[in-house]
Short mmCIF file of C-alpha atoms and ligand atoms in Angstrom, two decimals:
data_model
loop_
_atom_site.label_atom_id
_atom_site.label_comp_id
_atom_site.label_asym_id
_atom_site.label_seq_id
_atom_site.Cartn_x
_atom_site.Cartn_y
_atom_site.Cartn_z
CA UNK A 120 31.88 4.42 -4.89
CA UNK A 121 32.23 7.00 -2.12
CA UNK A 122 30.35 8.91 0.61
CA UNK A 123 27.79 11.27 -0.99
CA UNK A 124 27.37 9.05 -4.04
CA UNK A 125 24.17 7.19 -4.90
CA UNK A 126 23.90 3.52 -4.18
CA UNK A 127 20.99 1.13 -4.45
CA UNK A 128 20.09 -1.60 -1.98
CA UNK A 129 17.86 -4.31 -3.41
CA UNK A 130 16.23 -7.07 -1.42
CA UNK A 131 14.52 -9.52 -3.76
CA UNK A 132 13.00 -12.73 -2.46
CA UNK A 133 11.02 -15.71 -3.65
CA UNK A 134 9.73 -19.02 -2.42
CA UNK A 135 11.06 -21.46 -4.99
CA UNK A 136 10.53 -24.61 -2.97
CA UNK A 137 10.21 -25.62 0.68
CA UNK A 138 12.09 -28.27 2.65
CA UNK A 139 9.96 -30.04 3.72
CA UNK A 140 6.53 -28.60 2.93
CA UNK A 141 6.66 -24.85 3.52
CA UNK A 142 9.23 -25.13 6.33
CA UNK A 143 12.56 -23.72 5.16
CA UNK A 144 14.97 -23.19 2.27
CA UNK A 145 17.28 -26.10 1.42
CA UNK A 146 20.99 -25.14 1.71
CA UNK A 147 21.62 -26.23 -1.89
CA UNK A 148 19.45 -23.32 -3.10
CA UNK A 149 21.44 -20.87 -1.00
CA UNK A 150 24.66 -22.33 -2.35
CA UNK A 151 23.47 -21.93 -5.95
CA UNK A 152 22.38 -18.33 -5.37
CA UNK A 153 25.72 -17.56 -3.71
CA UNK A 154 27.56 -18.98 -6.70
CA UNK A 155 25.57 -16.95 -9.25
CA UNK A 156 25.71 -13.67 -7.33
CA UNK A 157 29.46 -14.11 -6.69
CA UNK A 158 29.88 -14.30 -10.45
CA UNK A 159 27.90 -11.09 -10.95
CA UNK A 160 29.95 -9.39 -8.28
CA UNK A 161 33.14 -10.43 -10.06
CA UNK A 162 31.75 -9.08 -13.34
CA UNK A 163 30.89 -5.79 -11.62
CA UNK A 164 27.10 -5.94 -12.05
CA UNK A 165 26.61 -5.76 -8.29
CA UNK A 166 28.94 -4.34 -5.66
CA UNK A 167 28.15 -6.74 -2.84
CA UNK A 168 25.54 -9.31 -1.82
CA UNK A 169 24.35 -11.69 0.86
CA UNK A 170 22.07 -14.68 0.44
CA UNK A 171 19.90 -15.94 3.28
CA UNK A 172 16.47 -17.37 4.06
CA UNK A 173 13.44 -16.75 6.18
CA UNK A 174 11.34 -19.90 6.37
CA UNK A 175 10.86 -21.16 2.82
CA UNK A 176 11.76 -17.83 1.20
CA UNK A 177 15.15 -17.37 -0.46
CA UNK A 178 16.47 -13.85 0.17
CA UNK A 179 18.89 -11.96 -2.08
CA UNK A 180 20.35 -8.79 -0.56
CA UNK A 181 22.42 -6.74 -3.00
CA UNK A 182 24.12 -3.36 -3.36
CA UNK A 183 24.76 -1.84 -6.80
CA UNK A 184 24.82 1.38 -8.83
CA UNK A 185 21.95 0.62 -11.24
CA UNK A 186 19.05 2.30 -9.38
CA UNK A 187 15.67 0.82 -8.51
CA UNK A 188 13.77 -1.24 -11.08
CA UNK A 189 16.96 -1.99 -12.99
CA UNK A 190 16.36 -4.56 -15.70
CA UNK A 191 19.83 -5.93 -15.16
CA UNK A 192 19.42 -6.43 -11.39
CA UNK A 193 15.88 -7.79 -11.65
CA UNK A 194 17.01 -10.08 -14.46
CA UNK A 195 19.86 -11.32 -12.30
CA UNK A 196 17.44 -12.12 -9.45
CA UNK A 197 15.02 -13.82 -11.85
CA UNK A 198 17.76 -15.97 -13.41
CA UNK A 199 19.05 -16.85 -9.95
CA UNK A 200 15.59 -17.98 -8.84
CA UNK A 201 15.11 -19.89 -12.11
CA UNK A 202 18.40 -21.75 -11.81
CA UNK A 203 17.88 -22.52 -8.14
CA UNK A 204 14.39 -23.79 -9.01
CA UNK A 205 16.01 -26.46 -11.19
CA UNK A 206 17.80 -27.72 -8.07
CA UNK A 207 14.56 -27.48 -6.08
CA UNK A 208 12.90 -29.70 -8.71
CA UNK A 209 15.82 -32.12 -8.66
CA UNK A 210 15.50 -32.42 -4.87
CA UNK A 211 11.72 -32.70 -5.14
CA UNK A 212 11.23 -29.71 -2.83
CA UNK A 213 7.66 -28.71 -2.07
CA UNK A 214 6.14 -26.14 -4.42
CA UNK A 215 9.35 -25.89 -6.50
CA UNK A 216 9.15 -22.59 -8.37
CA UNK A 217 6.10 -21.56 -6.27
CA UNK A 218 6.62 -17.80 -6.65
CA UNK A 219 7.80 -17.74 -10.28
CA UNK A 220 4.38 -17.06 -11.68
CA UNK A 221 5.34 -16.00 -15.19
CA UNK A 222 7.31 -17.94 -17.78
CA UNK A 223 9.56 -15.33 -19.29
CA UNK A 224 11.27 -12.31 -17.76
CA UNK A 225 10.10 -9.08 -19.35
CA UNK A 226 12.33 -6.40 -17.88
CA UNK A 227 11.00 -6.00 -14.34
CA UNK A 228 10.49 -8.67 -11.70
CA UNK A 229 7.58 -6.79 -10.08
CA UNK A 230 4.30 -8.54 -10.76
CA UNK A 231 6.02 -11.82 -11.60
CA UNK A 232 5.78 -13.38 -8.13
CA UNK A 233 8.97 -12.51 -6.21
CA UNK A 234 8.88 -9.72 -3.59
CA UNK A 235 10.99 -6.59 -4.03
CA UNK A 236 12.14 -3.84 -1.66
CA UNK A 237 14.67 -1.42 -3.11
CA UNK A 238 15.94 2.05 -2.29
CA UNK A 239 18.43 4.33 -4.02
CA UNK A 240 20.14 6.49 -1.42
CA UNK A 241 22.89 9.04 -1.09
CA UNK A 242 25.46 7.27 1.04
CA UNK A 243 25.92 9.01 4.40
CA UNK A 244 29.23 9.09 6.26
CA UNK A 245 27.96 6.10 8.18
CA UNK A 246 25.00 4.16 6.84
CA UNK A 247 23.37 1.72 9.27
CA UNK A 248 20.47 -0.24 7.80
CA UNK A 249 18.24 -3.09 8.87
CA UNK A 250 16.67 -5.55 6.48
CA UNK A 251 13.57 -7.30 7.79
CA UNK A 252 12.39 -10.58 6.32
CA UNK A 253 9.04 -12.18 7.21
CA UNK A 254 7.57 -15.58 6.46
CA UNK A 255 3.92 -16.74 6.57
CA UNK A 256 2.36 -13.31 6.36
CA UNK A 257 1.54 -10.37 4.06
CA UNK A 258 2.91 -6.84 3.44
CA UNK A 259 0.39 -5.22 5.82
CA UNK A 260 2.23 -6.96 8.67
CA UNK A 261 4.78 -4.14 8.41
CA UNK A 262 2.20 -1.36 8.89
CA UNK A 263 2.23 -1.42 12.67
CA UNK A 264 6.00 -1.67 13.25
CA UNK A 265 6.89 0.89 10.55
CA UNK A 266 4.28 3.28 11.93
CA UNK A 267 5.73 2.87 15.41
CA UNK A 268 9.32 3.48 14.24
CA UNK A 269 8.60 6.70 12.34
CA UNK A 270 5.47 8.14 13.95
CA UNK A 271 4.94 6.89 17.50
CA UNK A 272 6.70 8.91 20.20
CA UNK A 273 6.03 6.13 22.71
CA UNK A 274 8.27 3.94 20.57
CA UNK A 275 10.75 6.42 19.16
CA UNK A 276 12.08 8.84 21.71
CA UNK A 277 13.90 10.72 18.94
CA UNK A 278 10.60 12.07 17.60
CA UNK A 279 10.33 14.04 20.83
CA UNK A 280 13.90 14.82 21.82
CA UNK A 281 15.97 14.93 18.59
CA UNK A 282 15.68 18.30 16.77
CA UNK A 283 16.52 16.48 13.51
CA UNK A 284 13.46 14.23 13.79
CA UNK A 285 10.99 16.47 15.58
CA UNK A 286 9.35 17.59 12.31
CA UNK A 287 8.19 14.00 11.64
CA UNK A 288 8.05 11.98 8.42
CA UNK A 289 5.93 11.42 5.31
CA UNK A 290 4.22 8.09 4.67
CA UNK A 291 3.43 6.78 1.19
CA UNK A 292 0.46 4.44 1.53
CA UNK A 293 -0.72 2.15 -1.25
CA UNK A 294 -4.27 0.95 -1.74
CA UNK A 295 -3.35 -2.44 -3.11
CA UNK A 296 -6.89 -3.25 -4.25
CA UNK A 297 -7.51 -0.05 -6.20
CA UNK A 298 -3.86 0.42 -7.20
CA UNK A 299 -3.69 3.99 -5.91
CA UNK A 300 -1.39 5.78 -3.52
CA UNK A 301 -1.49 8.71 -1.14
CA UNK A 302 1.19 10.57 0.82
CA UNK A 303 0.33 11.55 4.39
CA UNK A 304 2.27 13.76 6.77
CA UNK A 305 3.01 12.74 10.31
CA UNK A 306 2.29 14.05 12.91
CA UNK A 307 -0.18 16.49 11.20
CA UNK A 308 -2.26 13.75 9.58
CA UNK A 309 -1.61 10.99 12.09
CA UNK A 310 -5.25 10.04 12.50
CA UNK A 311 -5.85 9.91 8.73
CA UNK A 312 -2.80 7.74 8.39
CA UNK A 313 -4.05 5.35 11.08
CA UNK A 314 -7.53 5.28 9.54
CA UNK A 315 -5.95 3.77 6.45
CA UNK A 316 -3.13 1.57 7.66
CA UNK A 317 -5.20 -0.04 10.42
CA UNK A 318 -6.89 -1.80 7.49
CA UNK A 319 -3.69 -3.66 6.80
CA UNK A 320 -4.98 -6.12 4.21
CA UNK A 321 -5.76 -3.23 1.86
CA UNK A 322 -3.70 -0.15 2.77
CA UNK A 323 0.01 -0.80 3.12
CA UNK A 324 2.92 1.50 3.80
CA UNK A 325 5.19 1.44 0.75
CA UNK A 326 7.77 4.12 1.65
CA UNK A 327 8.63 6.51 4.43
CA UNK A 328 10.29 9.79 3.38
CA UNK A 329 11.88 12.61 5.38
CA UNK A 330 10.33 16.08 5.21
CA UNK A 331 11.83 19.22 3.64
CA UNK A 332 14.61 20.47 5.85
CA UNK A 333 15.88 17.05 6.85
CA UNK A 334 19.55 16.31 6.13
CA UNK A 335 18.37 13.50 3.82
CA UNK A 336 16.71 14.73 0.58
CA UNK A 337 12.92 14.57 0.87
CA UNK A 338 12.58 12.33 -2.20
CA UNK A 339 14.92 9.70 -0.80
CA UNK A 340 13.22 6.86 1.09
CA UNK A 341 14.26 6.02 4.63
CA UNK A 342 12.12 2.87 4.64
CA UNK A 343 10.68 0.68 1.88
CA UNK A 344 8.44 -2.37 2.08
CA UNK A 345 7.66 -5.00 -0.57
CA UNK A 346 3.96 -4.82 -1.45
CA UNK A 347 3.50 -7.58 -4.01
CA UNK A 348 0.22 -9.42 -3.69
CA UNK A 349 0.66 -12.95 -4.98
CA UNK A 350 -3.04 -13.73 -5.34
CA UNK A 351 -3.51 -10.72 -7.60
CA UNK A 352 -0.93 -12.08 -9.98
CA UNK A 353 -1.93 -15.72 -9.76
CA UNK A 354 -5.71 -15.16 -9.40
CA UNK A 355 -5.72 -17.78 -6.62
CA UNK A 356 -3.91 -18.65 -3.42
CA UNK A 357 -0.36 -19.79 -4.11
CA UNK A 358 1.24 -18.93 -0.76
CA UNK A 359 1.45 -15.72 1.22
CA UNK A 360 3.53 -12.78 0.08
CA UNK A 361 6.07 -13.09 2.88
CA UNK A 362 7.24 -9.46 2.71
CA UNK A 363 10.61 -7.79 3.23
CA UNK A 364 11.61 -4.26 4.22
CA UNK A 365 14.69 -2.05 4.34
CA UNK A 366 14.97 0.60 7.05
CA UNK A 367 17.75 3.18 7.48
CA UNK A 368 18.74 4.17 11.02
CA UNK A 369 20.49 6.81 13.15
CA UNK A 370 21.55 10.44 12.56
CA UNK A 371 18.12 12.06 12.28
CA UNK A 372 16.36 8.72 11.78
CA UNK A 373 15.16 6.23 14.40
CA UNK A 374 18.11 4.76 16.30
CA UNK A 375 18.79 1.07 15.76
CA UNK A 376 17.00 0.22 19.00
CA UNK A 377 14.00 2.35 17.99
CA UNK A 378 13.85 0.43 14.71
CA UNK A 379 13.76 -2.88 16.61
CA UNK A 380 11.53 -1.81 19.51
CA UNK A 381 8.14 -2.38 17.77
CA UNK A 382 8.90 -6.10 17.57
CA UNK A 383 8.98 -6.39 21.36
CA UNK A 384 5.20 -6.59 20.87
CA UNK A 385 4.26 -9.71 18.85
CA UNK A 386 1.31 -8.18 17.00
CA UNK A 387 -1.31 -10.21 15.16
CA UNK A 388 -0.77 -10.65 11.42
CA UNK A 389 -2.59 -12.65 8.78
CA UNK A 390 -1.05 -15.62 7.04
CA UNK A 391 0.10 -18.70 8.92
CA UNK A 392 -1.53 -22.03 7.94
CA UNK A 393 -2.69 -21.99 4.29
CA UNK A 394 -2.37 -18.21 4.37
CA UNK A 395 -5.71 -18.19 6.14
CA UNK A 396 -5.16 -17.45 9.83
CA UNK A 397 -4.42 -14.62 12.19
CA UNK A 398 -1.56 -15.19 14.59
CA UNK A 399 1.28 -13.41 16.37
CA UNK A 400 4.51 -12.66 14.56
CA UNK A 401 7.57 -13.91 16.47
CA UNK A 402 10.85 -11.99 16.25
CA UNK A 403 13.47 -14.73 15.92
CA UNK A 404 17.15 -15.23 15.26
CA UNK A 405 17.96 -16.79 11.89
CA UNK A 406 18.28 -20.28 13.34
CA UNK A 407 14.62 -20.14 14.37
CA UNK A 408 13.33 -18.69 11.09
CA UNK A 409 11.75 -22.08 10.56
CA UNK A 410 7.94 -22.07 10.78
CA UNK A 411 6.83 -25.43 12.12
CA UNK A 412 3.78 -25.40 14.38
CA UNK A 413 0.65 -25.15 12.22
CA UNK A 414 3.10 -23.94 9.54
CA UNK A 415 4.06 -21.04 11.77
CA UNK A 416 3.55 -19.02 13.76
CA UNK A 417 4.66 -16.22 11.37
CA UNK A 418 8.31 -15.18 11.79
CA UNK A 419 10.38 -12.07 11.33
CA UNK A 420 14.16 -11.77 11.31
CA UNK A 421 16.13 -8.51 11.44
CA UNK A 422 19.57 -8.31 9.85
CA UNK A 423 21.78 -5.36 10.71
CA UNK A 424 24.30 -3.87 8.28
CA UNK A 425 26.67 -0.99 7.86
CA UNK A 426 27.22 -0.05 4.23
CA UNK A 427 30.79 1.12 3.91
CA UNK A 428 32.15 3.83 1.62
CA UNK A 429 32.75 1.25 -1.12
CA UNK A 430 29.18 0.00 -0.98
CA UNK A 431 30.14 -3.19 0.81
CA UNK A 432 27.57 -4.80 3.10
CA UNK A 433 29.24 -5.11 6.49
CA UNK A 434 27.13 -7.74 8.22
CA UNK A 435 24.78 -9.39 8.78
CA UNK A 436 24.20 -9.04 12.49
CA UNK A 437 21.36 -11.29 13.64
CA UNK A 438 19.57 -8.59 15.63
CA UNK A 439 16.77 -10.62 17.24
CA UNK A 440 19.37 -13.06 18.60
CA UNK A 441 19.14 -11.37 21.97
CA UNK A 442 17.55 -12.17 25.34
CA UNK A 443 15.82 -8.78 25.21
CA UNK A 444 13.31 -10.36 22.80
CA UNK A 445 12.73 -13.50 24.89
CA UNK A 446 9.59 -12.08 26.48
CA UNK A 447 8.15 -11.16 23.08
CA UNK A 448 8.77 -14.74 22.00
CA UNK A 449 7.19 -16.15 25.16
CA UNK A 450 4.18 -13.89 24.75
CA UNK A 451 3.87 -14.93 21.10
CA UNK A 452 3.80 -18.60 22.09
CA UNK A 453 1.10 -17.91 24.66
CA UNK A 454 -0.96 -16.11 22.02
CA UNK A 455 -0.28 -19.00 19.65
CA UNK A 456 -1.96 -21.43 22.07
CA UNK A 457 -4.85 -19.07 22.64
CA UNK A 458 -5.47 -18.44 18.93
CA UNK A 459 -5.07 -22.12 17.98
CA UNK A 460 -7.85 -23.12 20.37
CA UNK A 461 -10.32 -21.30 18.11
CA UNK A 462 -9.63 -23.91 15.42
CA UNK A 463 -11.60 -23.01 12.27
CA UNK A 464 -13.41 -20.08 13.91
CA UNK A 465 -12.83 -16.42 13.21
CA UNK A 466 -10.93 -14.37 14.23
CA UNK A 467 -8.27 -17.12 14.14
CA UNK A 468 -9.36 -18.00 10.62
CA UNK A 469 -9.42 -14.90 8.41
CA UNK A 470 -12.73 -13.17 7.65
CA UNK A 471 -14.59 -14.31 4.54
CA UNK A 472 -13.52 -11.49 2.25
CA UNK A 473 -9.89 -12.38 2.84
CA UNK A 474 -10.60 -16.05 2.21
CA UNK A 475 -11.72 -15.26 -1.33
CA UNK A 476 -8.47 -16.40 -2.90
CA UNK A 477 -8.02 -19.52 -0.78
CA UNK A 478 -9.52 -22.95 -1.34
CA UNK A 479 -12.60 -22.11 0.79
CA UNK A 480 -14.78 -20.78 -2.08
CA UNK A 481 -14.58 -24.26 -3.61
CA UNK A 482 -16.31 -25.66 -0.51
CA UNK A 483 -18.97 -22.93 -0.47
CA UNK A 484 -19.66 -23.49 -4.17
CA UNK A 485 -20.58 -27.11 -3.45
CA UNK A 486 -23.23 -26.03 -0.94
CA UNK A 487 -24.68 -23.28 -3.12
CA UNK A 488 -27.67 -25.19 -4.48
CA UNK A 489 -28.72 -26.46 -1.08
CA UNK A 490 -29.55 -23.02 0.28
CA UNK A 491 -33.30 -22.25 0.53
CA UNK A 492 -34.92 -18.82 0.71
CA UNK A 493 -35.98 -17.76 4.22
P1 13P B 102 -1.49 -28.41 -0.55
O1 13P B 102 -1.00 -29.49 0.39
O2 13P B 102 -2.61 -28.83 -1.42
O3 13P B 102 -0.36 -27.74 -1.27
O4 13P B 102 -2.14 -27.21 0.34
C1 13P B 102 -1.71 -26.88 1.60
C2 13P B 102 -0.75 -25.78 1.61
O5 13P B 102 0.30 -25.93 2.17
C3 13P B 102 -1.15 -24.51 0.94
O6 13P B 102 -0.05 -23.90 0.36
P1 13P B 103 4.30 -19.92 2.16
O1 13P B 103 3.55 -18.71 1.70
O2 13P B 103 5.42 -19.57 3.09
O3 13P B 103 4.75 -20.77 1.01
O4 13P B 103 3.32 -20.78 3.04
C1 13P B 103 2.22 -21.33 2.43
C2 13P B 103 1.27 -22.02 3.33
O5 13P B 103 0.17 -22.23 2.91
C3 13P B 103 1.64 -22.42 4.67
O6 13P B 103 0.62 -23.15 5.29
MG1 MG B 104 6.02 -22.12 0.43
MG1 MG B 105 7.11 -18.43 2.66
#
């Protein structure tokens, strides 16, 4: 492994049991995952790894040489979740195995429940990356912050003043209902891009790419977001998707502080209690990645890394563990009170079409025959 060689970063996560309820991951699950990934590192399957949590989601962060969608790496993650689920069952954790929606691994973990964000990159001389991990929300929660990082000059000064960024970026947007994708150029197609990604429950940013002429090859992602939709796999509500993202920084990309800046605004996301409510996302240090009030409010942690020339993950740095985000947290708590006072009313509770996969249709079904024509 050396500078200029390809390396893959994989973040694969799953909720395999909460402690208690949907609160957080039990340390025994982290210990088990550490043990299994250490073995794979020793055997040379992966180069390096780190295991952590965000709320009740177990997070595997790995570097390796096998590329994205590697059967070996996905299989490793699947087996790790499976084995840790046995411990979750033993401990009687809530929803043990919640996100393992299929029985047998069939070569790729996508569509089986866990969330996946992976990128294969050509290692730069210095490679700063941030992994973001959210709990109690859905992939569209990343639309606003990723847009701000790579397309909003009021967030990212580099778009205006750095000649290496001035040309902008390309956004790959997925329509997760129709299973289609489109690539849009920023800034030329900024308004088209916003027309789509403002509808965050349907159109989600999957990748950001540089343009031709950038020092990074234009087919190499600079950001990737997990876009799994649990209800589509399960056919019913089994928990929110609780997405993850990987973002590269510096040297012609947003600086570290430009990558973090969007989270100074605790924007509204959907998820929270029973996956059915809008609420603010709070940027928190790891020790507060523990949704409690009304099973929330939704959380995001940011872990900072340098990948060294051998592919080692130098980190994590707990990036939201800083007073600079105190006001965002305070604001989020204020919004929490305000939203909560709406109780079961929209727009705190999600609109009907988004409630389709929750337990609400069961209630409406019961009333069906009592409706009279007007
Ligand atoms: P249950 O208590 O029936 O699991 O539902 C509430 C919940 O937490 C939804 O996941
Ligand atoms: P998770 O998606 O984090 O399991 O949360 C489920 C839930 O319903 C919380 O109220
Ligand atoms: Mg859960
Ligand atoms: Mg969760």
